[in-house]
Each structure stands twice: as C-alpha cells, then as structure tokens.
Coordinates of N, CA, C and O in Angstrom, one line a residue:
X271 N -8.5 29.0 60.7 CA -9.0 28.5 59.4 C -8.1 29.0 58.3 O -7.9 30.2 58.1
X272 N -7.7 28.2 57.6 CA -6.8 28.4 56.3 C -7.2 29.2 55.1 O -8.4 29.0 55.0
X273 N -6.8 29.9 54.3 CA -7.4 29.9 53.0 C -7.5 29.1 52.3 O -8.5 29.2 51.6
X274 N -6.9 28.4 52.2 CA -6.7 27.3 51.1 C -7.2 25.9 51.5 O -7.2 25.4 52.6
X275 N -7.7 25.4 50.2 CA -9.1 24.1 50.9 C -7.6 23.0 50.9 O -6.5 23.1 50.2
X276 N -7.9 22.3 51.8 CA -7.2 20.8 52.6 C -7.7 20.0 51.0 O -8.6 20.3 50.3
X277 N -6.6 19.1 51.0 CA -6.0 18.3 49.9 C -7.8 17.1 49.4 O -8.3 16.9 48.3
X278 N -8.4 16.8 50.8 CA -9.5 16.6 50.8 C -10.5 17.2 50.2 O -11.4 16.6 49.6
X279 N -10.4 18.3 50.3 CA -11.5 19.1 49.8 C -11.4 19.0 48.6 O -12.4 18.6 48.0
X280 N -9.7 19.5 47.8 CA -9.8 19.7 46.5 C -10.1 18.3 45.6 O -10.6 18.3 44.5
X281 N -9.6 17.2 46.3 CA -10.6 16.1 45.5 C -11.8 15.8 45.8 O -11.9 14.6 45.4
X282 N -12.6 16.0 46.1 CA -13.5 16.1 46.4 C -14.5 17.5 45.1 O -15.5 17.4 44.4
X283 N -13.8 18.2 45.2 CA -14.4 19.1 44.4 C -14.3 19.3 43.0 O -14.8 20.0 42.2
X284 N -12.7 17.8 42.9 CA -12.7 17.6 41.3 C -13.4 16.6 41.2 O -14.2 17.0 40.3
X285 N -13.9 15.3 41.5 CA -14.6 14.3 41.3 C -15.9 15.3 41.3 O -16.5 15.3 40.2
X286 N -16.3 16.0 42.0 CA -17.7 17.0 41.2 C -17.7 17.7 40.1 O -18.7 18.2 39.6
X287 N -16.3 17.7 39.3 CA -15.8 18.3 38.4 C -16.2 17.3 37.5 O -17.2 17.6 36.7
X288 N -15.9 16.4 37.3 CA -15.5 14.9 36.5 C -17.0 14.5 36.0 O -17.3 14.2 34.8
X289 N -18.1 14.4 37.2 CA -19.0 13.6 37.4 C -20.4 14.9 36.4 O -21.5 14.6 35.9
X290 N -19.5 16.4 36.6 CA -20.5 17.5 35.9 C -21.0 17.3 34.8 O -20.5 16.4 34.1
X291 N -22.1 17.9 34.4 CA -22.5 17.9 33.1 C -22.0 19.0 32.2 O -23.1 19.5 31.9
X292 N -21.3 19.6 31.7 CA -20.7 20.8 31.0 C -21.2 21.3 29.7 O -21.0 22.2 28.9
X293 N -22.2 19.9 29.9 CA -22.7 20.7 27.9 C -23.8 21.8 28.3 O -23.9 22.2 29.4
X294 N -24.6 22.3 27.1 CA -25.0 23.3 27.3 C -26.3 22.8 27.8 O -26.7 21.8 27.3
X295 N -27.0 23.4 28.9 CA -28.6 22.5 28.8 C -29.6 22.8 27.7 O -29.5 23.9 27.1
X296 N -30.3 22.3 27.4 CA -31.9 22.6 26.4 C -32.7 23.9 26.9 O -32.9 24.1 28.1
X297 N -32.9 24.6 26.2 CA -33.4 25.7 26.7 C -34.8 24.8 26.8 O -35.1 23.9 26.0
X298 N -35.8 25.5 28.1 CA -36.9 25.0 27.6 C -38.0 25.9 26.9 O -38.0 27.1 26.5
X299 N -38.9 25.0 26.7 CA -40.1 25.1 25.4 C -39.5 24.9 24.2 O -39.9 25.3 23.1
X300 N -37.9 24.0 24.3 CA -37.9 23.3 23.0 C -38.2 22.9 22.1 O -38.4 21.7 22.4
X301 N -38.4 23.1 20.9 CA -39.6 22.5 19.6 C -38.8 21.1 19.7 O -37.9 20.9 20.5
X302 N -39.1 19.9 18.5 CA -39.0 18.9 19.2 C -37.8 18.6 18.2 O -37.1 17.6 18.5
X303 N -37.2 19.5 17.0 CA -35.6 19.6 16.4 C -34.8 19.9 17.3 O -33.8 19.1 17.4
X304 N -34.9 20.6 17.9 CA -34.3 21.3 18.6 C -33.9 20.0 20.0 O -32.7 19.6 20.3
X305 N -34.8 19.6 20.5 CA -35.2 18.4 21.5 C -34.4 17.2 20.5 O -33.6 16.6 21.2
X306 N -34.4 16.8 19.5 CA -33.7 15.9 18.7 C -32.6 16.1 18.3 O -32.2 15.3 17.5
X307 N -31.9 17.1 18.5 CA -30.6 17.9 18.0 C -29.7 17.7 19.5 O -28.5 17.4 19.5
X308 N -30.4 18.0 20.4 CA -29.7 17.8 21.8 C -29.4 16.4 22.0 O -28.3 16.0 22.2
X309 N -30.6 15.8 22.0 CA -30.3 13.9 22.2 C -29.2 13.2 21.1 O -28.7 12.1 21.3
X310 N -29.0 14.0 19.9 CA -28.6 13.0 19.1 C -26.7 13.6 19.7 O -25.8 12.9 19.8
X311 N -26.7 14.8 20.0 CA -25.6 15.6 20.9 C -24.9 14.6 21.7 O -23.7 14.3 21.7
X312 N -25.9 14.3 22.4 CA -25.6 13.6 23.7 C -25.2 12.3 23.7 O -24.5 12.0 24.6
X313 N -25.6 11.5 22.7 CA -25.5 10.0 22.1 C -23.9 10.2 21.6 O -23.0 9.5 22.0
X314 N -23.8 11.1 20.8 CA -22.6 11.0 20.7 C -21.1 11.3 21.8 O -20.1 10.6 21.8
X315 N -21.4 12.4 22.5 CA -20.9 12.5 23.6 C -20.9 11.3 24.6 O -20.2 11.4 25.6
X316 N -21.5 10.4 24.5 CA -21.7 9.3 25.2 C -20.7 8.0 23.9 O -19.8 7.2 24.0
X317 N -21.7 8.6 22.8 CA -19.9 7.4 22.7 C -18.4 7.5 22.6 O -17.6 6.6 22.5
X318 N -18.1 9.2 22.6 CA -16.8 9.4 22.8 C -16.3 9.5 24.9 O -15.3 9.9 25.5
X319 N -17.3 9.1 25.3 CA -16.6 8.8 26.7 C -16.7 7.4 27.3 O -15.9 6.9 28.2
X320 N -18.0 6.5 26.4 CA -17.7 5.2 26.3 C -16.1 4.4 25.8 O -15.4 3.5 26.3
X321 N -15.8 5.2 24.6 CA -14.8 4.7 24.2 C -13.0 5.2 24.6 O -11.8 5.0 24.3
X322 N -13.6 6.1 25.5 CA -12.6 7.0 26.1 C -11.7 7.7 25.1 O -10.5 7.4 25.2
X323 N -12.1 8.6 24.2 CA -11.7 8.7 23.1 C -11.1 10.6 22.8 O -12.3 11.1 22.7
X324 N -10.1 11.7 22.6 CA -10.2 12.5 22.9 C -10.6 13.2 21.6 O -10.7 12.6 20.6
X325 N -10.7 14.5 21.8 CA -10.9 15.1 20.6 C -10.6 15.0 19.1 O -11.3 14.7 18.2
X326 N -9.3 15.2 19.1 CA -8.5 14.7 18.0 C -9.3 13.4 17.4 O -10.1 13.5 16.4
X327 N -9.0 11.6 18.5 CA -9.8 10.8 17.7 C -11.1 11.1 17.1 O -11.5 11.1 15.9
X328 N -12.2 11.5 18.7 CA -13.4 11.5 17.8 C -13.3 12.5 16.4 O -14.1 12.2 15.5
X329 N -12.2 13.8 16.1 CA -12.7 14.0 14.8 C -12.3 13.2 13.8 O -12.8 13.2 12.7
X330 N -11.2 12.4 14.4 CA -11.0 11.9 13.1 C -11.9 10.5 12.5 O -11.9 10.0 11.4
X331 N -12.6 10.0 13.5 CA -13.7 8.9 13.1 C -14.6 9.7 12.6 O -15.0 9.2 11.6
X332 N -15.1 10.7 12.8 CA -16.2 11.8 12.5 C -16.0 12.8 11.0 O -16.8 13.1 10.1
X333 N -14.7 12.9 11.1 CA -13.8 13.1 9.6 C -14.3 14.9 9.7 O -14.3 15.6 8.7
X334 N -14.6 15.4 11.1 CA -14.4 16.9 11.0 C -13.2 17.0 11.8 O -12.4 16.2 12.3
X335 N -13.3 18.9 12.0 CA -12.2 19.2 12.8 C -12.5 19.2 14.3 O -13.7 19.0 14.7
X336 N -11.6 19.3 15.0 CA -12.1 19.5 16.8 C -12.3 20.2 17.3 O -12.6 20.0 18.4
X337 N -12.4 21.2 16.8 CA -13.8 22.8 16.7 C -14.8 22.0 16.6 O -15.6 21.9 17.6
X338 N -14.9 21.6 16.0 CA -16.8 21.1 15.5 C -16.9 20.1 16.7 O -17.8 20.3 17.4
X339 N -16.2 19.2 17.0 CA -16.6 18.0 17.9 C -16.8 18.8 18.9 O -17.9 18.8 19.4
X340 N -16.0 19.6 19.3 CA -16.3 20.3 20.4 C -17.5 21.0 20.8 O -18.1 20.9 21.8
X341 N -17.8 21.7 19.6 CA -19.3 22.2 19.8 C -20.1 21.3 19.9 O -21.0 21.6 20.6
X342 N -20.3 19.8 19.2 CA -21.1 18.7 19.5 C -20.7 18.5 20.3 O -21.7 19.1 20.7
X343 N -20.0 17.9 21.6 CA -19.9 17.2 23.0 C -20.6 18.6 23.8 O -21.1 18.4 24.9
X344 N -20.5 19.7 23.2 CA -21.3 20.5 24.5 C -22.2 21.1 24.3 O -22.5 22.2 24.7
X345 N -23.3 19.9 23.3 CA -24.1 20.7 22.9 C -24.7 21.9 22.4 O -25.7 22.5 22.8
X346 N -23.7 22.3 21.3 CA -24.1 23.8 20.9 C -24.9 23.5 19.4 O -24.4 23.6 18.3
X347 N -26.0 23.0 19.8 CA -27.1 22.6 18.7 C -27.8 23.4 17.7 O -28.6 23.1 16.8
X348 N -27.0 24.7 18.2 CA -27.8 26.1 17.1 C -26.8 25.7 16.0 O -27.2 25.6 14.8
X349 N -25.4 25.3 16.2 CA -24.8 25.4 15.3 C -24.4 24.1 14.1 O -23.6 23.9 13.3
X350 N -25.8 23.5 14.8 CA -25.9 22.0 13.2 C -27.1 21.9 12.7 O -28.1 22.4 13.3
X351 N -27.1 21.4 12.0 CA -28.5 21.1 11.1 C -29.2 19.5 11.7 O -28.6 18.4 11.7
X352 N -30.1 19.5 11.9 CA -30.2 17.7 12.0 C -29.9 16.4 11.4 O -29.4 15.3 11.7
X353 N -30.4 16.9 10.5 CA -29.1 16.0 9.3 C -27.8 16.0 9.6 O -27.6 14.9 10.0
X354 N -27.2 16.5 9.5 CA -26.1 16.7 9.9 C -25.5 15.5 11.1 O -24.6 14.6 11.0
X355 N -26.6 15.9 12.6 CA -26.2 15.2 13.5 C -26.5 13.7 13.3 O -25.9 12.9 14.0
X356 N -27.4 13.4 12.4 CA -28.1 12.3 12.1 C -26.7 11.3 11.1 O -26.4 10.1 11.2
X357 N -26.4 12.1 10.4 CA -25.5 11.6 9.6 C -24.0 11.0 10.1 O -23.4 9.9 9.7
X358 N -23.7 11.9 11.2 CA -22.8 12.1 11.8 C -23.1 10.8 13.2 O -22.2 10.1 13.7
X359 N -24.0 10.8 13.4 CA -24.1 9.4 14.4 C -24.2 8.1 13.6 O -23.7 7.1 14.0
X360 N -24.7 8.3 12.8 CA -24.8 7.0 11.9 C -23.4 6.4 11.5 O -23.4 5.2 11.1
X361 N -22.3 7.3 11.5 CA -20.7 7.1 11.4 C -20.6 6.2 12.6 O -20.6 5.0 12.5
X362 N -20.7 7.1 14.2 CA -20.6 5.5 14.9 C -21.4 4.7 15.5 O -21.0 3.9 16.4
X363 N -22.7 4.8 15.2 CA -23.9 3.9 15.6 C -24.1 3.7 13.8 O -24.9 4.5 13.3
X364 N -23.6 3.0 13.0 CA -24.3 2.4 11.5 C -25.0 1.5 12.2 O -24.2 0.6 12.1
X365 N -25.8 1.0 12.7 CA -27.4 0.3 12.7 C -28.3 0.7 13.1 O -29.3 0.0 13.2
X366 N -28.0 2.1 13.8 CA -29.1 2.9 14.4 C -29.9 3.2 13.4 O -29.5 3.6 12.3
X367 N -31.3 3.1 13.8 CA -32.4 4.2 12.7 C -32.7 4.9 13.6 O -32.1 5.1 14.7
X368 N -34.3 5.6 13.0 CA -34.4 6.6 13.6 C -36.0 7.0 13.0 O -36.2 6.7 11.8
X369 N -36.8 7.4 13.5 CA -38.0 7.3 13.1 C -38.5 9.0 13.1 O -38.3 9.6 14.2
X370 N -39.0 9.7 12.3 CA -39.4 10.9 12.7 C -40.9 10.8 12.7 O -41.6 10.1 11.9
X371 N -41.3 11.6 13.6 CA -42.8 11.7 13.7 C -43.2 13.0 13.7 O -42.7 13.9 14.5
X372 N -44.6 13.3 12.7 CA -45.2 14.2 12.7 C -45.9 14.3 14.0 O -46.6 15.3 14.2

C-alpha cells in the first residue's frame, strides 16, 4: 500500500472540497438577528457563485473591500450589523424586500 492517495482518490477528495460548505455554521439557539444575519450571508454568497464572480468583483459591485466580502461569503455575522447586510443585498437583489416580524 502506497502513502500517497492514487490520482482517483485525490479527485475525488477535491470535488468534496468544491461541493463543501466552508462558511461558518449558526451557532444554535440563535436569536432570530442573528438567524437573519446568516441567511442574508448566504443569499449573497449564492449570488457571487451564481454569477461566478471573485472577490475582487463581488467587492467591487458591493463597493467594500475583499476583507469584508470575505467575512460575508463565510459567514462571520458577529462582524455586521443587519442593516448593513440588508443594505448590502439590496445592491444585488434591488427588488428584494423584506418583512421583519415581531
């Protein structure tokens, strides 16, 4: 037996790479900001891989730096305000609303 994984393997183990989730998960007993700070995360993350788009672009449609996008595609939600993400989706979803409920 080899040390080293057969050419199969290693793709194999990148397409699990590809297919991963890498953001951060929700901690649970989430309050429901916190639960809306993640999804609005994720919305966006979804449309910079819809549009197949890298860092750089998404900051620059987003008009931050790629520090920041970064921490948004991997969900690091401590570090925005909801507004913030709210505002910031509305750059590329403008006809999205958004309902908050008590």
């Amino acid at each position: 037996m080899s040390r080293y994984p057969t050419e199969s393997q290693i793709k194999l183990a990148l397409a699990k790479i590809k297919k991963a989730d890498a953001a951060k998960p929700l901690p649970p007993g989430s309050d429901v900001v916190d639960s809306s700070k993640y999804k609005l995360c994720q919305g966006l993350c979804k449309y910079a891989l819809t549009h197949k788009l890298t860092l750089k672009e998404m900051a620059n449609i987003l008009k931050i730096d790629k520090a920041e996008v970064s921490k948004i595609l991997n969900c690091h939600i401590n570090r925005f305000t909801l507004d913030r993400l709210i505002r910031l989706s509305l750059i590329v979803y403008p006809k999205k609303s958004y309902k908050i409920a008590a």
